CSV table of C-alpha atoms in Angstrom, one decimal:
chain,number,residue,atom,x,y,z
R,1,MET,CA,22.8,-0.5,10.8
R,2,ASP,CA,24.3,2.0,8.4
R,3,THR,CA,23.6,5.4,9.8
R,4,ASN,CA,26.1,7.3,7.7
R,5,LYS,CA,23.6,9.4,5.9
R,6,SER,CA,26.1,11.7,4.3
R,7,SER,CA,27.7,8.9,2.3
R,8,ALA,CA,24.4,7.4,1.3
R,9,GLN,CA,23.9,7.2,-2.4
R,10,VAL,CA,21.0,9.0,-4.1
R,11,HIS,CA,19.2,7.3,-6.9
R,12,GLU,CA,16.6,8.7,-9.3
R,13,ILE,CA,14.4,5.6,-9.5
R,14,THR,CA,10.9,4.2,-10.0
R,15,MET,CA,8.7,2.7,-7.3
R,16,VAL,CA,9.6,-0.9,-8.2
R,17,GLU,CA,13.3,0.1,-8.1
R,18,ALA,CA,12.7,1.6,-4.7
R,19,VAL,CA,11.4,-1.7,-3.5
R,20,THR,CA,14.5,-3.4,-4.8
R,21,LEU,CA,16.7,-0.8,-3.1
R,22,ALA,CA,14.9,-1.2,0.3
R,23,LEU,CA,15.2,-5.0,0.1
R,24,ALA,CA,18.9,-4.8,-0.7
R,25,HIS,CA,19.6,-2.3,2.0
R,26,GLU,CA,17.9,-4.3,4.7
R,27,MET,CA,19.5,-7.6,3.6
R,28,ARG,CA,23.0,-6.0,3.8
R,29,VAL,CA,22.5,-4.7,7.4
R,30,ASP,CA,20.4,-7.6,8.7
R,31,GLU,CA,21.3,-11.2,7.9
R,32,SER,CA,18.0,-12.5,9.2
R,33,VAL,CA,16.2,-10.9,6.3
R,34,VAL,CA,15.4,-13.6,3.6
R,35,LEU,CA,13.3,-13.5,0.5
R,36,LEU,CA,11.0,-16.2,-0.9
R,37,GLY,CA,8.5,-16.4,-3.7
R,38,GLU,CA,7.8,-17.6,-7.2
R,39,ASP,CA,10.5,-16.7,-9.8
R,40,ILE,CA,12.1,-14.1,-7.5
R,41,GLY,CA,15.6,-15.6,-8.0
R,42,PRO,CA,17.4,-15.3,-11.4
R,43,ASN,CA,14.2,-13.9,-13.0
R,44,GLY,CA,13.8,-11.1,-10.4
R,45,GLY,CA,10.1,-11.7,-9.9
R,46,VAL,CA,7.2,-11.0,-12.2
R,47,PHE,CA,7.9,-7.2,-12.1
R,48,ARG,CA,11.6,-7.6,-11.5
R,49,ALA,CA,11.4,-6.2,-7.9
R,50,THR,CA,14.1,-8.6,-6.7
R,51,LEU,CA,16.3,-8.3,-9.8
R,52,GLY,CA,20.0,-8.9,-8.9
R,53,LEU,CA,19.4,-9.9,-5.3
R,54,ARG,CA,20.0,-13.6,-5.9
R,55,GLU,CA,23.4,-12.7,-7.4
R,56,GLU,CA,24.4,-10.6,-4.4
R,57,PHE,CA,22.9,-12.6,-1.5
R,58,GLY,CA,22.8,-16.2,-2.8
R,59,PHE,CA,20.2,-18.8,-3.0
R,60,LYS,CA,20.0,-19.4,0.7
R,61,ARG,CA,18.6,-15.8,1.2
R,62,VAL,CA,16.7,-15.4,-2.1
R,63,MET,CA,14.6,-18.5,-2.5
R,64,ASP,CA,12.5,-19.5,-5.5
R,65,THR,CA,9.5,-21.5,-4.4
R,66,PRO,CA,7.0,-23.7,-6.2
R,67,LEU,CA,3.8,-22.1,-7.5
R,68,ALA,CA,2.1,-22.6,-4.2
R,69,GLU,CA,1.0,-19.5,-2.2
R,70,THR,CA,-0.2,-21.5,0.8
R,71,LEU,CA,3.3,-22.9,1.1
R,72,ILE,CA,4.9,-19.5,0.8
R,73,ALA,CA,2.9,-18.1,3.6
R,74,GLY,CA,3.3,-21.1,5.8
R,75,MET,CA,7.1,-21.2,5.2
R,76,ALA,CA,7.3,-17.5,6.0
R,77,ILE,CA,5.6,-17.9,9.3
R,78,GLY,CA,7.8,-20.9,10.2
R,79,MET,CA,10.9,-18.9,9.3
R,80,ALA,CA,9.8,-16.0,11.5
R,81,GLY,CA,9.3,-18.4,14.4
R,82,HIS,CA,12.9,-19.4,14.1
R,83,GLY,CA,14.4,-15.9,14.2
R,84,LEU,CA,14.3,-14.9,10.6
R,85,ARG,CA,12.6,-11.9,9.0
R,86,PRO,CA,11.1,-13.3,5.8
R,87,VAL,CA,9.8,-11.1,3.0
R,88,ALA,CA,7.6,-13.2,0.8
R,89,GLU,CA,6.3,-12.2,-2.7
R,90,ILE,CA,2.9,-13.1,-3.9
R,91,GLN,CA,2.9,-12.5,-7.7
R,92,PHE,CA,-0.5,-10.8,-7.7
R,93,MET,CA,-3.0,-9.9,-5.0
R,94,GLY,CA,-5.6,-12.0,-6.8
R,95,PHE,CA,-3.7,-15.1,-5.7
R,96,ILE,CA,-3.2,-14.2,-2.1
R,97,TYR,CA,-6.4,-15.7,-0.9
R,98,ALA,CA,-4.7,-19.1,-0.5
R,99,CYS,CA,-2.6,-17.4,2.2
R,100,MET,CA,-5.7,-16.3,4.2
R,101,GLU,CA,-5.7,-19.4,6.5
R,102,HIS,CA,-2.1,-18.7,7.5
R,103,LEU,CA,-2.5,-15.0,7.8
R,104,VAL,CA,-5.8,-15.0,9.8
R,105,SER,CA,-5.4,-18.1,11.9
R,106,HIS,CA,-1.7,-18.0,12.6
R,107,ALA,CA,0.4,-15.0,11.6
R,108,SER,CA,-1.9,-12.3,12.9
R,109,ARG,CA,-2.6,-13.9,16.3
R,110,ILE,CA,0.7,-15.5,17.4
R,111,ARG,CA,1.5,-12.5,19.6
R,112,ASN,CA,-1.9,-12.7,21.3
R,113,ARG,CA,-1.8,-16.5,21.5
R,114,THR,CA,1.5,-16.5,23.2
R,115,ARG,CA,0.7,-13.5,25.4
R,116,GLY,CA,3.5,-11.5,23.8
R,117,ARG,CA,6.2,-14.2,24.0
R,118,VAL,CA,6.4,-14.8,20.2
R,119,THR,CA,5.9,-12.4,17.4
R,120,CYS,CA,5.6,-12.9,13.6
R,121,PRO,CA,7.8,-10.5,11.7
R,122,ILE,CA,6.9,-11.4,8.2
R,123,VAL,CA,6.2,-9.2,5.2
R,124,LEU,CA,4.0,-10.4,2.4
R,125,ARG,CA,4.5,-8.2,-0.7
R,126,ALA,CA,2.0,-8.3,-3.5
R,127,PRO,CA,1.4,-6.1,-6.6
R,128,PHE,CA,-2.3,-5.0,-6.6
R,129,GLY,CA,-4.9,-2.9,-8.3
R,130,GLY,CA,-5.9,-2.4,-11.9
R,131,GLY,CA,-4.8,-0.2,-14.8
R,132,ILE,CA,-2.3,-2.4,-16.6
R,133,HIS,CA,-4.7,-4.4,-18.8
R,134,ALA,CA,-4.2,-7.6,-16.9
R,135,PRO,CA,-6.5,-10.7,-17.0
R,136,GLU,CA,-8.8,-11.8,-14.3
R,137,HIS,CA,-7.3,-12.2,-10.8
R,138,HIS,CA,-4.5,-9.8,-11.7
R,139,SER,CA,-6.2,-6.5,-10.8
R,140,GLU,CA,-7.6,-7.1,-7.3
R,141,SER,CA,-7.9,-4.3,-4.8
R,142,THR,CA,-9.2,-6.1,-1.7
R,143,GLU,CA,-7.3,-4.3,1.0
R,144,ALA,CA,-10.4,-4.0,3.1
R,145,LEU,CA,-10.6,-7.8,3.5
R,146,PHE,CA,-7.2,-7.8,5.2
R,147,ALA,CA,-7.7,-4.6,7.1
R,148,HIS,CA,-10.5,-6.4,9.0
R,149,VAL,CA,-8.0,-8.9,10.5
R,150,PRO,CA,-6.8,-7.9,14.0
R,151,GLY,CA,-3.1,-8.2,14.3
R,152,LEU,CA,-2.3,-7.7,10.6
R,153,ARG,CA,-0.8,-4.4,9.3
R,154,VAL,CA,-1.8,-3.3,5.8
R,155,VAL,CA,0.6,-0.8,4.1
R,156,ILE,CA,0.3,0.7,0.7
R,157,PRO,CA,3.0,3.1,-0.7
R,158,SER,CA,2.2,5.6,-3.4
R,159,SER,CA,5.6,6.8,-4.6
R,160,PRO,CA,9.2,5.7,-4.8
R,161,VAL,CA,10.2,7.6,-1.7
R,162,ARG,CA,7.4,6.1,0.4
R,163,ALA,CA,7.9,2.6,-1.0
R,164,TYR,CA,11.5,2.7,0.1
R,165,GLY,CA,10.8,4.1,3.6
R,166,LEU,CA,7.7,2.1,4.3
R,167,LEU,CA,9.1,-1.2,3.2
R,168,LEU,CA,12.1,-0.7,5.5
R,169,ALA,CA,9.6,0.0,8.4
R,170,ALA,CA,7.6,-3.1,7.4
R,171,ILE,CA,10.6,-5.4,7.4
R,172,ARG,CA,11.7,-4.1,10.9
R,173,CYS,CA,8.2,-4.4,12.3
R,174,ASN,CA,7.6,-7.3,14.7
R,175,ASP,CA,4.0,-7.7,13.5
R,176,PRO,CA,3.0,-9.4,10.2
R,177,VAL,CA,2.6,-6.8,7.4
R,178,LEU,CA,0.8,-7.0,4.1
R,179,PHE,CA,2.7,-4.7,1.8
R,180,LEU,CA,0.6,-3.9,-1.2
R,181,GLU,CA,2.4,-2.3,-4.2
R,182,PRO,CA,0.2,-0.5,-6.7
R,183,LYS,CA,1.6,-1.8,-9.9
R,184,ARG,CA,-0.1,0.8,-12.1
R,185,ILE,CA,2.4,3.3,-10.8
R,186,TYR,CA,5.4,0.9,-10.5
R,187,ARG,CA,7.2,2.7,-13.3
R,188,ILE,CA,5.1,5.9,-13.9
R,189,GLU,CA,7.4,8.4,-12.1
R,190,ARG,CA,10.9,8.7,-10.9
R,191,GLN,CA,12.0,10.3,-7.6
R,192,MET,CA,15.3,11.0,-5.9
R,193,VAL,CA,15.6,8.3,-3.2
R,194,GLN,CA,18.5,8.4,-0.8
R,195,ASP,CA,19.6,4.9,0.3
R,196,HIS,CA,20.2,5.9,3.9
R,197,GLY,CA,18.3,3.2,5.6
R,198,GLU,CA,15.8,5.6,7.2
R,199,ALA,CA,12.4,4.1,7.6
R,200,LEU,CA,9.2,6.1,7.3
R,201,PRO,CA,6.7,5.7,10.1
R,202,LEU,CA,3.9,3.1,9.8
R,203,ASP,CA,0.4,3.9,10.9
R,204,THR,CA,0.8,7.5,9.7
R,205,CYS,CA,-1.0,9.6,7.1
R,206,PHE,CA,1.1,11.8,4.8
R,207,THR,CA,-0.1,15.2,3.9
R,208,LEU,CA,0.8,15.8,0.3
R,209,ARG,CA,-0.9,19.1,-0.2
R,210,GLN,CA,-2.3,21.8,2.1
R,211,GLY,CA,-5.8,23.3,1.6
R,212,ASP,CA,-8.7,25.0,3.3
R,213,ASP,CA,-11.8,23.9,1.3
R,214,ILE,CA,-11.9,20.1,1.0
R,215,THR,CA,-10.0,17.1,2.4
R,216,LEU,CA,-9.2,14.5,-0.2
R,217,VAL,CA,-8.2,11.1,1.3
R,218,SER,CA,-6.7,8.4,-0.9
R,219,TRP,CA,-4.0,5.8,-1.2
R,220,GLY,CA,-2.0,3.7,-3.6
R,221,ALA,CA,-2.3,4.5,-7.3
R,222,SER,CA,-5.4,6.7,-6.9
R,223,ILE,CA,-3.2,9.3,-5.3
R,224,MET,CA,-2.1,10.2,-8.8
R,225,GLU,CA,-5.6,11.1,-10.0
R,226,THR,CA,-6.4,12.7,-6.6
R,227,LEU,CA,-3.4,15.1,-6.9
R,228,MET,CA,-4.3,16.0,-10.5
R,229,ALA,CA,-7.9,16.7,-9.4
R,230,ALA,CA,-6.6,18.9,-6.6
R,231,GLU,CA,-4.5,20.9,-9.1
R,232,GLN,CA,-7.5,21.3,-11.4
R,233,LEU,CA,-9.7,22.5,-8.6
R,234,SER,CA,-7.1,24.9,-7.4
R,235,GLU,CA,-7.3,26.6,-10.8
R,236,GLN,CA,-11.0,27.1,-10.0
R,237,GLY,CA,-10.2,28.6,-6.6
R,238,ILE,CA,-10.9,25.5,-4.6
R,239,GLU,CA,-8.0,24.4,-2.4
R,240,CYS,CA,-7.9,20.8,-1.4
R,241,GLU,CA,-5.8,19.2,1.4
R,242,VAL,CA,-4.6,15.8,0.0
R,243,LEU,CA,-3.9,13.0,2.5
R,244,ASP,CA,-2.1,9.8,1.6
R,245,LEU,CA,-3.5,7.2,4.0
R,246,ALA,CA,-0.4,4.9,3.4
R,247,THR,CA,-1.1,2.5,6.3
R,248,ILE,CA,-4.6,1.2,5.8
R,249,LYS,CA,-4.5,-0.7,9.2
R,250,PRO,CA,-3.9,0.6,11.8
R,251,MET,CA,-5.4,3.8,10.4
R,252,ASP,CA,-4.1,7.3,11.4
R,253,PHE,CA,-7.7,8.6,11.8
R,254,ASN,CA,-6.6,11.5,13.9
R,255,THR,CA,-4.8,13.2,11.0
R,256,ILE,CA,-8.0,12.8,8.8
R,257,LEU,CA,-10.2,14.1,11.6
R,258,LYS,CA,-8.0,17.1,12.2
R,259,SER,CA,-8.0,18.0,8.5
R,260,VAL,CA,-11.7,17.5,8.0
R,261,LYS,CA,-12.5,19.7,11.1
R,262,HIS,CA,-10.4,22.3,9.4
R,263,THR,CA,-11.9,22.1,5.9
R,264,GLY,CA,-15.4,20.9,6.8
R,265,ARG,CA,-15.7,18.7,3.7
R,266,CYS,CA,-14.2,15.3,2.7
R,267,CYS,CA,-14.0,13.2,-0.4
R,268,ILE,CA,-12.5,9.7,-0.2
R,269,VAL,CA,-11.0,8.2,-3.3
R,270,HIS,CA,-10.2,4.5,-3.8
R,271,GLU,CA,-10.3,2.0,-6.6
R,272,ALA,CA,-11.5,-0.9,-4.5
R,273,CYS,CA,-15.2,-1.7,-4.7
R,274,ARG,CA,-17.5,0.8,-3.0
R,275,SER,CA,-19.4,-1.2,-0.3
R,276,PHE,CA,-18.0,-2.3,3.0
R,277,GLY,CA,-14.6,-0.8,2.2
R,278,VAL,CA,-12.0,1.4,3.8
R,279,GLY,CA,-13.7,4.5,2.5
R,280,ALA,CA,-16.9,3.5,4.3
R,281,GLU,CA,-14.9,3.1,7.5
R,282,ILE,CA,-13.5,6.6,7.2
R,283,ALA,CA,-16.9,8.1,6.4
R,284,ALA,CA,-18.4,6.3,9.5
R,285,GLY,CA,-15.6,7.7,11.7
R,286,LEU,CA,-16.3,11.2,10.5
R,287,ALA,CA,-20.0,10.9,11.1
R,288,GLU,CA,-19.2,9.7,14.6
R,289,HIS,CA,-16.6,12.3,15.5
R,290,ALA,CA,-17.0,15.3,13.2
R,291,LEU,CA,-20.7,15.6,12.3
R,292,LEU,CA,-21.1,19.1,13.6
R,293,GLU,CA,-18.0,20.3,11.8
R,294,LEU,CA,-19.1,19.0,8.4
R,295,LYS,CA,-20.5,21.5,5.9
R,296,ALA,CA,-21.6,18.7,3.5
R,297,PRO,CA,-22.0,14.9,3.4
R,298,VAL,CA,-18.9,12.9,3.0
R,299,LYS,CA,-18.4,11.8,-0.6
R,300,ARG,CA,-16.8,8.7,-2.0
R,301,VAL,CA,-15.3,8.2,-5.5
R,302,THR,CA,-14.6,4.5,-5.8
R,303,GLY,CA,-14.6,1.4,-8.0
R,304,PHE,CA,-17.8,-0.6,-8.4
R,305,ASP,CA,-19.3,-3.5,-6.5
R,306,THR,CA,-18.3,-5.9,-9.2
R,307,ILE,CA,-15.2,-7.8,-10.4
R,308,MET,CA,-12.6,-5.7,-12.1
R,309,PRO,CA,-13.5,-5.7,-15.8
R,310,TYR,CA,-11.2,-6.8,-18.6
R,311,PHE,CA,-9.0,-4.1,-20.1
R,312,LYS,CA,-11.6,-2.6,-22.6
R,313,ASN,CA,-13.7,-1.4,-19.6
R,314,GLU,CA,-11.0,-0.9,-17.1
R,315,GLN,CA,-11.0,2.9,-17.6
R,316,TYR,CA,-14.7,3.0,-16.6
R,317,TYR,CA,-14.1,1.1,-13.4
R,318,LEU,CA,-11.2,3.1,-12.0
R,319,PRO,CA,-11.9,6.6,-10.4
R,320,SER,CA,-10.8,9.3,-12.8
R,321,GLU,CA,-9.6,12.9,-12.2
R,322,GLN,CA,-12.9,14.1,-13.7
R,323,ASP,CA,-15.0,11.9,-11.3
R,324,ILE,CA,-13.1,13.5,-8.3
R,325,VAL,CA,-13.5,17.0,-9.6
R,326,ALA,CA,-17.3,16.5,-10.2
R,327,GLU,CA,-17.8,15.2,-6.7
R,328,CYS,CA,-15.8,18.0,-5.1
R,329,LEU,CA,-17.8,20.7,-7.0
R,330,GLU,CA,-21.0,19.1,-5.6
R,331,LEU,CA,-19.4,19.3,-2.1
R,332,MET,CA,-18.7,23.0,-2.6
R,333,THR,CA,-22.3,23.8,-3.7
R,334,PHE,CA,-24.1,21.7,-1.1
């Protein structure tokens, strides 16, 4: 492992470039890391997240597969059972359901099934979420489905820095990890990312902004609107604490609880549909553990209980900065 941080290069890059950087770093230091997926070789994947990796690491470590998600998941689990650390790419989350049998019945329970003798260190990467005017099955945000599977980690970065650090952690994790990349913000901002090989912790919330009045909890692309709403509310004298959930499962609920006990108010923002979601889980936890500290009911700003609409109506489905501000103003006047 390269621990020479002083000589590590610093790159001003987008989130998708941070994914490439993390993959390349880990493949250089760990020969057991291999990539597989549709068109990830010479084409670099549908969003070019693996661009240039075939040329550097060869076809034995960067493998193009047929258009068959079930095969990709099954191959990854088989590879992990033989000592490799496969990172598989599913082109869009809407096509990941073919992998469910392998994820639920095999990858997530191998450790338990073998009483700890065998683990399944695979990462399934998938672009997810709306906002790029894609057709049906290309804008899914169904992280709650997978968060319900015991033994499966679900991780969602929201910036280039966190994409780099969390992907390194996911690859090094001995449990199967579903790594969901919010494609709406793949190229929306650049950050300085140091290629030092230092992973960020999984299962940890990141506090992006301090505040005393309202706790805003979000993840993925919705972090962008959440931060803009916090800025707008600050101009009105309302200071929000913004938490990036980052790891959906296992959830760092203690950080949320501590923040809400401090502010007394909470608004959860996600673009997934409203019912039976991760936001509902957080709200239930706060009702159970912080009821007497709450100054107002927990609010949720979410997508709708329907299939993501086509691009003409996409803007009405996704939570907006104005939606978040409106709910927060209600919280303050409750």
